[in-house]
Short mmCIF file of N, CA and C in Angstrom, two decimals:
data_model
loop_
_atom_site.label_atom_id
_atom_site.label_comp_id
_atom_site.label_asym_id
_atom_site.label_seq_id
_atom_site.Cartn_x
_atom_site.Cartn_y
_atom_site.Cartn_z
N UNK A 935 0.82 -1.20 0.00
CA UNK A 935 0.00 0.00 0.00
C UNK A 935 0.87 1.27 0.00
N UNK A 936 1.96 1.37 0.96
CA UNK A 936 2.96 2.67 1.18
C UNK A 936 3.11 2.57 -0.41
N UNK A 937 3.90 1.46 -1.45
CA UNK A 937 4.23 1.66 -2.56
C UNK A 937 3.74 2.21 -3.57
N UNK A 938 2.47 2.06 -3.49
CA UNK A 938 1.47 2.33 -4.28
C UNK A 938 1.12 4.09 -3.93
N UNK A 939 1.33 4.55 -2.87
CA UNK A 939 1.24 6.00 -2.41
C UNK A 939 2.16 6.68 -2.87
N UNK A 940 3.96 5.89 -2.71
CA UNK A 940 4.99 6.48 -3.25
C UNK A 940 4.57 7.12 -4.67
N UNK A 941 4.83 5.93 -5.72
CA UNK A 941 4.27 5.97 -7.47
C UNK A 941 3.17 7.19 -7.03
N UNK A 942 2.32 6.94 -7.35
CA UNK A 942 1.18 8.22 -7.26
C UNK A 942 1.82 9.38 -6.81
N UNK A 943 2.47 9.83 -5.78
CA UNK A 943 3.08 11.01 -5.52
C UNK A 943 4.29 11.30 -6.40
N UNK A 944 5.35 10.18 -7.32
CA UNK A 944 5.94 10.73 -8.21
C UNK A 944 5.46 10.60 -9.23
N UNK A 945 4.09 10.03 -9.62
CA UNK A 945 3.75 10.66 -10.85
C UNK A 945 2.88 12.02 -10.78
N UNK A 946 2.41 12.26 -9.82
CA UNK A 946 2.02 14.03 -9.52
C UNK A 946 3.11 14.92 -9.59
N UNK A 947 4.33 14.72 -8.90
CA UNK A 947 5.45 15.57 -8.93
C UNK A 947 6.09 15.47 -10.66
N UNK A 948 5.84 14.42 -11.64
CA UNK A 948 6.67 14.40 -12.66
C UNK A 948 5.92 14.95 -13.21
N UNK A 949 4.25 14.85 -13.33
CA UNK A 949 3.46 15.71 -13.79
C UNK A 949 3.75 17.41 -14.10
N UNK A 950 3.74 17.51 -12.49
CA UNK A 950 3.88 19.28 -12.70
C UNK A 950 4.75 19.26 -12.98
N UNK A 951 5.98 18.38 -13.13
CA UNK A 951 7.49 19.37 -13.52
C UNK A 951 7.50 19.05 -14.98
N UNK A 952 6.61 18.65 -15.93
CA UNK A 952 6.98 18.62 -17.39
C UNK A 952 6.74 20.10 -17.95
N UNK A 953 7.43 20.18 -18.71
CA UNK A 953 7.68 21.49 -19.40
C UNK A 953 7.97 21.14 -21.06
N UNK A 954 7.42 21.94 -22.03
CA UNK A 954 7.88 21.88 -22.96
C UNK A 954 9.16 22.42 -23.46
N UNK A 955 9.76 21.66 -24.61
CA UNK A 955 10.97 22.32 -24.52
C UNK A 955 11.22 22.85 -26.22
N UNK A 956 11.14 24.48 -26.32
CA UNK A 956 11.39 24.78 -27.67
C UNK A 956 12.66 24.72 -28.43
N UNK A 957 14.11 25.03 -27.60
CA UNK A 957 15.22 24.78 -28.07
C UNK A 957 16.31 23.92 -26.85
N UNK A 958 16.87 23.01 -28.08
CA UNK A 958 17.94 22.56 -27.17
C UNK A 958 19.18 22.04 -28.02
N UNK A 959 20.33 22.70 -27.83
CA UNK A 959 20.80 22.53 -28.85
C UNK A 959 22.11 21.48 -27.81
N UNK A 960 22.76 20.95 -28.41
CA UNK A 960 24.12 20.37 -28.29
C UNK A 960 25.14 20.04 -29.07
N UNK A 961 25.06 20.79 -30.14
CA UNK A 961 26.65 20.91 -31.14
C UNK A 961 27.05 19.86 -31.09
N UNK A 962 26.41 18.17 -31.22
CA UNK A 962 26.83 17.34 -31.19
C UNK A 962 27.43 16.75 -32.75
N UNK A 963 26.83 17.84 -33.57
CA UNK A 963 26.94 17.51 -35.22
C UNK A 963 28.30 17.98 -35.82
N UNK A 964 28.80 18.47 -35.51
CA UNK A 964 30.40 19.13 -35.60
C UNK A 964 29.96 20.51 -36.29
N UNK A 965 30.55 20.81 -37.61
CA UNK A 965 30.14 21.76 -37.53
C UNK A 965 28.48 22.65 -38.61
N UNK A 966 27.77 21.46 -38.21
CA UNK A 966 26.52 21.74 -38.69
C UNK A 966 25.78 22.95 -37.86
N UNK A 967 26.75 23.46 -36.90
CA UNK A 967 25.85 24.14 -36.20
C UNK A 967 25.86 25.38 -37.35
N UNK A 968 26.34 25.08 -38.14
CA UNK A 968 26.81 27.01 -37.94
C UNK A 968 25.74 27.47 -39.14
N UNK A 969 24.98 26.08 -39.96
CA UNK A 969 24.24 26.16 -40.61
C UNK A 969 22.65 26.85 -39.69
N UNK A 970 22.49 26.41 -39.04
CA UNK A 970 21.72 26.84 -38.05
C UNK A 970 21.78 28.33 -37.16
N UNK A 971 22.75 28.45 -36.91
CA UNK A 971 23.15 29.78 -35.87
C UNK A 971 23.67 30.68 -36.88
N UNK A 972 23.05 31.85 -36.83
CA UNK A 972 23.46 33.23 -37.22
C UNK A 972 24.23 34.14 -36.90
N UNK A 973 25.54 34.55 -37.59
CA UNK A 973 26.43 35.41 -36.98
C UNK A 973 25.78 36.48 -36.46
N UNK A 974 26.40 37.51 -35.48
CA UNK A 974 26.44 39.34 -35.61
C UNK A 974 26.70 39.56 -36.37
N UNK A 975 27.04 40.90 -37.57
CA UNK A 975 27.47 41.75 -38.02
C UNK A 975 27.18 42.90 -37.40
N UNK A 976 26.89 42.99 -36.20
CA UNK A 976 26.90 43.98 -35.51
C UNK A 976 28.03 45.31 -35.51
N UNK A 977 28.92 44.60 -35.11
CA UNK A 977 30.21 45.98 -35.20
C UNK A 977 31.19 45.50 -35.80
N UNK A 978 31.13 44.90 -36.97
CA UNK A 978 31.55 44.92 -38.22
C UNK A 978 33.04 43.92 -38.00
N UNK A 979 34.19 44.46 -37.97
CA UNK A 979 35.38 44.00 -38.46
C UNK A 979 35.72 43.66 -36.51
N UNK A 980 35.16 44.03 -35.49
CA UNK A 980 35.24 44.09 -34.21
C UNK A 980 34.58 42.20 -33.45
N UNK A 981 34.02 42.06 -34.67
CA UNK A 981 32.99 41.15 -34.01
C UNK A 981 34.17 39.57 -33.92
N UNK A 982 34.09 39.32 -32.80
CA UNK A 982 34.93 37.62 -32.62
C UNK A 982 34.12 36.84 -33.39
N UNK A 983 34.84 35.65 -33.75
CA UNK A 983 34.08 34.17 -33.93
C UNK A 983 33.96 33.18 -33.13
N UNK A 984 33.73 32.29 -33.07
CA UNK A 984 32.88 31.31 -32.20
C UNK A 984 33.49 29.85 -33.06
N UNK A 985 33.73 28.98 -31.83
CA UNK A 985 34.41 27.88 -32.36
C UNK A 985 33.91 26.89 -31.37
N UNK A 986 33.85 25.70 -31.57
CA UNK A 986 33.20 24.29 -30.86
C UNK A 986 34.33 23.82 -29.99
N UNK A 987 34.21 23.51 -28.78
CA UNK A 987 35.03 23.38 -27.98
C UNK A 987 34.59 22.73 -26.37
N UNK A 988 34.67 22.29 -25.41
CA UNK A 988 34.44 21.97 -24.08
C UNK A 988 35.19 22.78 -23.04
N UNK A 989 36.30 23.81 -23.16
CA UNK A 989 36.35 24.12 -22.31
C UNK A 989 37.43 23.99 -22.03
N UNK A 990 38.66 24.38 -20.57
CA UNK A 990 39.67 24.03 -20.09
C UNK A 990 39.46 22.90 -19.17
N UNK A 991 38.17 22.82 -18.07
CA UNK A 991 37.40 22.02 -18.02
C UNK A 991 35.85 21.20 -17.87
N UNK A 992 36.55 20.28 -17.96
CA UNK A 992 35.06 18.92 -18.78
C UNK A 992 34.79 18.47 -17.79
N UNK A 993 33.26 17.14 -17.73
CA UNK A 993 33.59 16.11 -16.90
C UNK A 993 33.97 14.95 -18.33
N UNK A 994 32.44 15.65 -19.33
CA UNK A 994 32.67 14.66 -20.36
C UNK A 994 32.66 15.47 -21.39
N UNK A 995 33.94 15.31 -22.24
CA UNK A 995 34.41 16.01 -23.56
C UNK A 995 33.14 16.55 -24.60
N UNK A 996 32.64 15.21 -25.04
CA UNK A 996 31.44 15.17 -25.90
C UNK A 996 29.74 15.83 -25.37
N UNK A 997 29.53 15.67 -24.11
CA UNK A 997 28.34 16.15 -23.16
C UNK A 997 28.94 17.25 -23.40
N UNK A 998 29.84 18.48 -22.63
CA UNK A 998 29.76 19.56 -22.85
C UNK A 998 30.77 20.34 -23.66
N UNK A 999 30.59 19.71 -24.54
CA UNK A 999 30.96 20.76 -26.13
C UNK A 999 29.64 21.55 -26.37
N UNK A 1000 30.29 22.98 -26.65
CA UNK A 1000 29.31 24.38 -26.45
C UNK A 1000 30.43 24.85 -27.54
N UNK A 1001 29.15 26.28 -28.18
CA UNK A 1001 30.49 27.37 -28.31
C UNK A 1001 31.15 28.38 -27.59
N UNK A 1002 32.30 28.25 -27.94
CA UNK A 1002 33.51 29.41 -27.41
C UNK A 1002 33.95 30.02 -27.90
N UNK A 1003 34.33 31.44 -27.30
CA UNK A 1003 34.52 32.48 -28.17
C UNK A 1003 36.27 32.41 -27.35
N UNK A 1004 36.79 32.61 -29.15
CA UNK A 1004 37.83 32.64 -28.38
C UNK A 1004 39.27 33.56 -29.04
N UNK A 1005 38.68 34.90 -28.95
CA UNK A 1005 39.50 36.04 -29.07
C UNK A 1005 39.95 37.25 -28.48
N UNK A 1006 40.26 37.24 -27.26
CA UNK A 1006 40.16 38.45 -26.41
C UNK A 1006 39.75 39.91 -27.06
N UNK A 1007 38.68 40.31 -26.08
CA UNK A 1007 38.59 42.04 -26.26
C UNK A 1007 37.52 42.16 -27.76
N UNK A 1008 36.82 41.27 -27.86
CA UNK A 1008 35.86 41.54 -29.15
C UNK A 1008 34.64 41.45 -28.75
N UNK A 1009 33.41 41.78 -29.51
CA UNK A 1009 32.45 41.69 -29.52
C UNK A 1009 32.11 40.66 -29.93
N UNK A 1010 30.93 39.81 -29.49
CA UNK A 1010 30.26 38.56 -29.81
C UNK A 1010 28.50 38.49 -30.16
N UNK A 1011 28.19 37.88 -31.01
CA UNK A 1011 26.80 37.88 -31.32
C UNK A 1011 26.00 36.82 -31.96
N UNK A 1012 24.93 36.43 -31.74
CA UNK A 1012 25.09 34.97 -32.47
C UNK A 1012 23.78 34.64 -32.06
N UNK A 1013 22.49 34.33 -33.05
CA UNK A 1013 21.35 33.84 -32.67
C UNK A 1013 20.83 32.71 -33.26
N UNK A 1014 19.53 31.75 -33.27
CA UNK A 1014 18.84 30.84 -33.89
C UNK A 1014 17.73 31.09 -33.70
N UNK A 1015 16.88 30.38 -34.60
CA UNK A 1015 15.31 30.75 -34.87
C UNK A 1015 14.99 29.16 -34.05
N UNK A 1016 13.98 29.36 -33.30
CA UNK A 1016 13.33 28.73 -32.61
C UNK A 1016 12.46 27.48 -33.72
N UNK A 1017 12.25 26.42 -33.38
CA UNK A 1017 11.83 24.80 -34.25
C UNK A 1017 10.42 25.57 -34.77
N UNK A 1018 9.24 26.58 -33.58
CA UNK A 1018 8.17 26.54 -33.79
C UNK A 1018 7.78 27.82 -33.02
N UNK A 1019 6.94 28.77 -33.12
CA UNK A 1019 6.55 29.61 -32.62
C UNK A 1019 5.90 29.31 -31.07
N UNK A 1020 5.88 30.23 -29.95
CA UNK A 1020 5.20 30.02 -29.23
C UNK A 1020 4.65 30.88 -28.26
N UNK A 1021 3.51 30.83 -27.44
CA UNK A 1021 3.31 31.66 -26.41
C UNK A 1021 3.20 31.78 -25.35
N UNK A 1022 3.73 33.16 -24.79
CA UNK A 1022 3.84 32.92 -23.63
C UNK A 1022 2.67 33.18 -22.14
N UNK A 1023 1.92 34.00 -22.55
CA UNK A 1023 0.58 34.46 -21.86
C UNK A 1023 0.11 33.69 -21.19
N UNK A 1024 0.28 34.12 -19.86
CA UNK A 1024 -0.26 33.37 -18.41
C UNK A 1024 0.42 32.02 -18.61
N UNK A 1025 1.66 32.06 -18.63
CA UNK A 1025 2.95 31.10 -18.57
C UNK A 1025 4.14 31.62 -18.06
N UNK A 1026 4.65 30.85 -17.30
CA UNK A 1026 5.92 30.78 -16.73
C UNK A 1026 7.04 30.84 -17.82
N UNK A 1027 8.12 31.23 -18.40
CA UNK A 1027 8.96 31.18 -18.78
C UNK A 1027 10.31 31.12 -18.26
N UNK A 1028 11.47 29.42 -18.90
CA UNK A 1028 12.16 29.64 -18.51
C UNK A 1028 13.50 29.90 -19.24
N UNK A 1029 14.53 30.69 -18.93
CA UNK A 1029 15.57 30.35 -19.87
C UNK A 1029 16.38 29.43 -19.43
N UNK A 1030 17.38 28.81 -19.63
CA UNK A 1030 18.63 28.06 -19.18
C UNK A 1030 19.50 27.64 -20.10
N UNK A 1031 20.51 27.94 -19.78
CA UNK A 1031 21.78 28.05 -20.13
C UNK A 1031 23.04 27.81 -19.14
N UNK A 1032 24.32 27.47 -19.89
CA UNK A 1032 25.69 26.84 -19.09
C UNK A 1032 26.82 28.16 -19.65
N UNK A 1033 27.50 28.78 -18.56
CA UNK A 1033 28.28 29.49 -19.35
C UNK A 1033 29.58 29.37 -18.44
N UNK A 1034 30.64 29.04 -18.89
CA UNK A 1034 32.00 29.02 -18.42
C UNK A 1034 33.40 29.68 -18.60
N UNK A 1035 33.82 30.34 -18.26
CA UNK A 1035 34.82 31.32 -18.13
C UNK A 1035 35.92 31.05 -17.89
N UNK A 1036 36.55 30.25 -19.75
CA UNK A 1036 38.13 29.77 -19.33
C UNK A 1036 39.11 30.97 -19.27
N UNK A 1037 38.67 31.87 -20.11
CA UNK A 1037 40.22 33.03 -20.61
C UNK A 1037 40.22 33.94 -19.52
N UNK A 1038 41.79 33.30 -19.36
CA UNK A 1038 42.20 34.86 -18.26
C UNK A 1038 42.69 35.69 -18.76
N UNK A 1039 41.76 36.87 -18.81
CA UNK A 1039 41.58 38.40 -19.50
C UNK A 1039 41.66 39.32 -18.17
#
């Protein structure tokens, strides 16, 4: 009987915590991303590039490969269009993101 109370209370808790998810990217394709992601041209000849990388450190090489910018003292810019439109009205919104800070500048 307790078991049967457990289940039921984590399928209420897995319930509320589902969320849809519009983007998720993981640069697992090498460099297909870039077909996808849109430079800046923001400030022109100023603007860094962006290169596929994990970091100084990992736990796992392949899990967190992200991009890195990796030119001191530039500007950076860089967007993607979302799979599908969506809304947000009388919804919670969340962002999330990983950001790591190898260069000592």
């Amino acid at each position: 009987m307790a078991f049967g109370r457990v289940a039921v209370a984590i399928a209420v808790v897995l319930a509320c915590a589902s969320a849809k998810v519009f983007l998720q990217e993981e640069f697992a394709d090498g460099d297909a991303w870039q077909k996808r992601w849109t430079l800046s041209k923001w400030k022109g000849s100023d603007m860094g590039k962006f290169e596929l990388g994990a970091g100084g450190f990992y736990g796992d090489k392949k899990v967190n490969t992200g991009l890195q910018t990796k030119e001191d003292y530039r500007w950076y810019g860089i967007s993607r269009d979302l799979d599908e439109a969506f809304d947000t009205k009388d919804k919670t919104m969340v962002f999330q993101f990983t950001a790591k800070h190898d260069q000592d500048i």
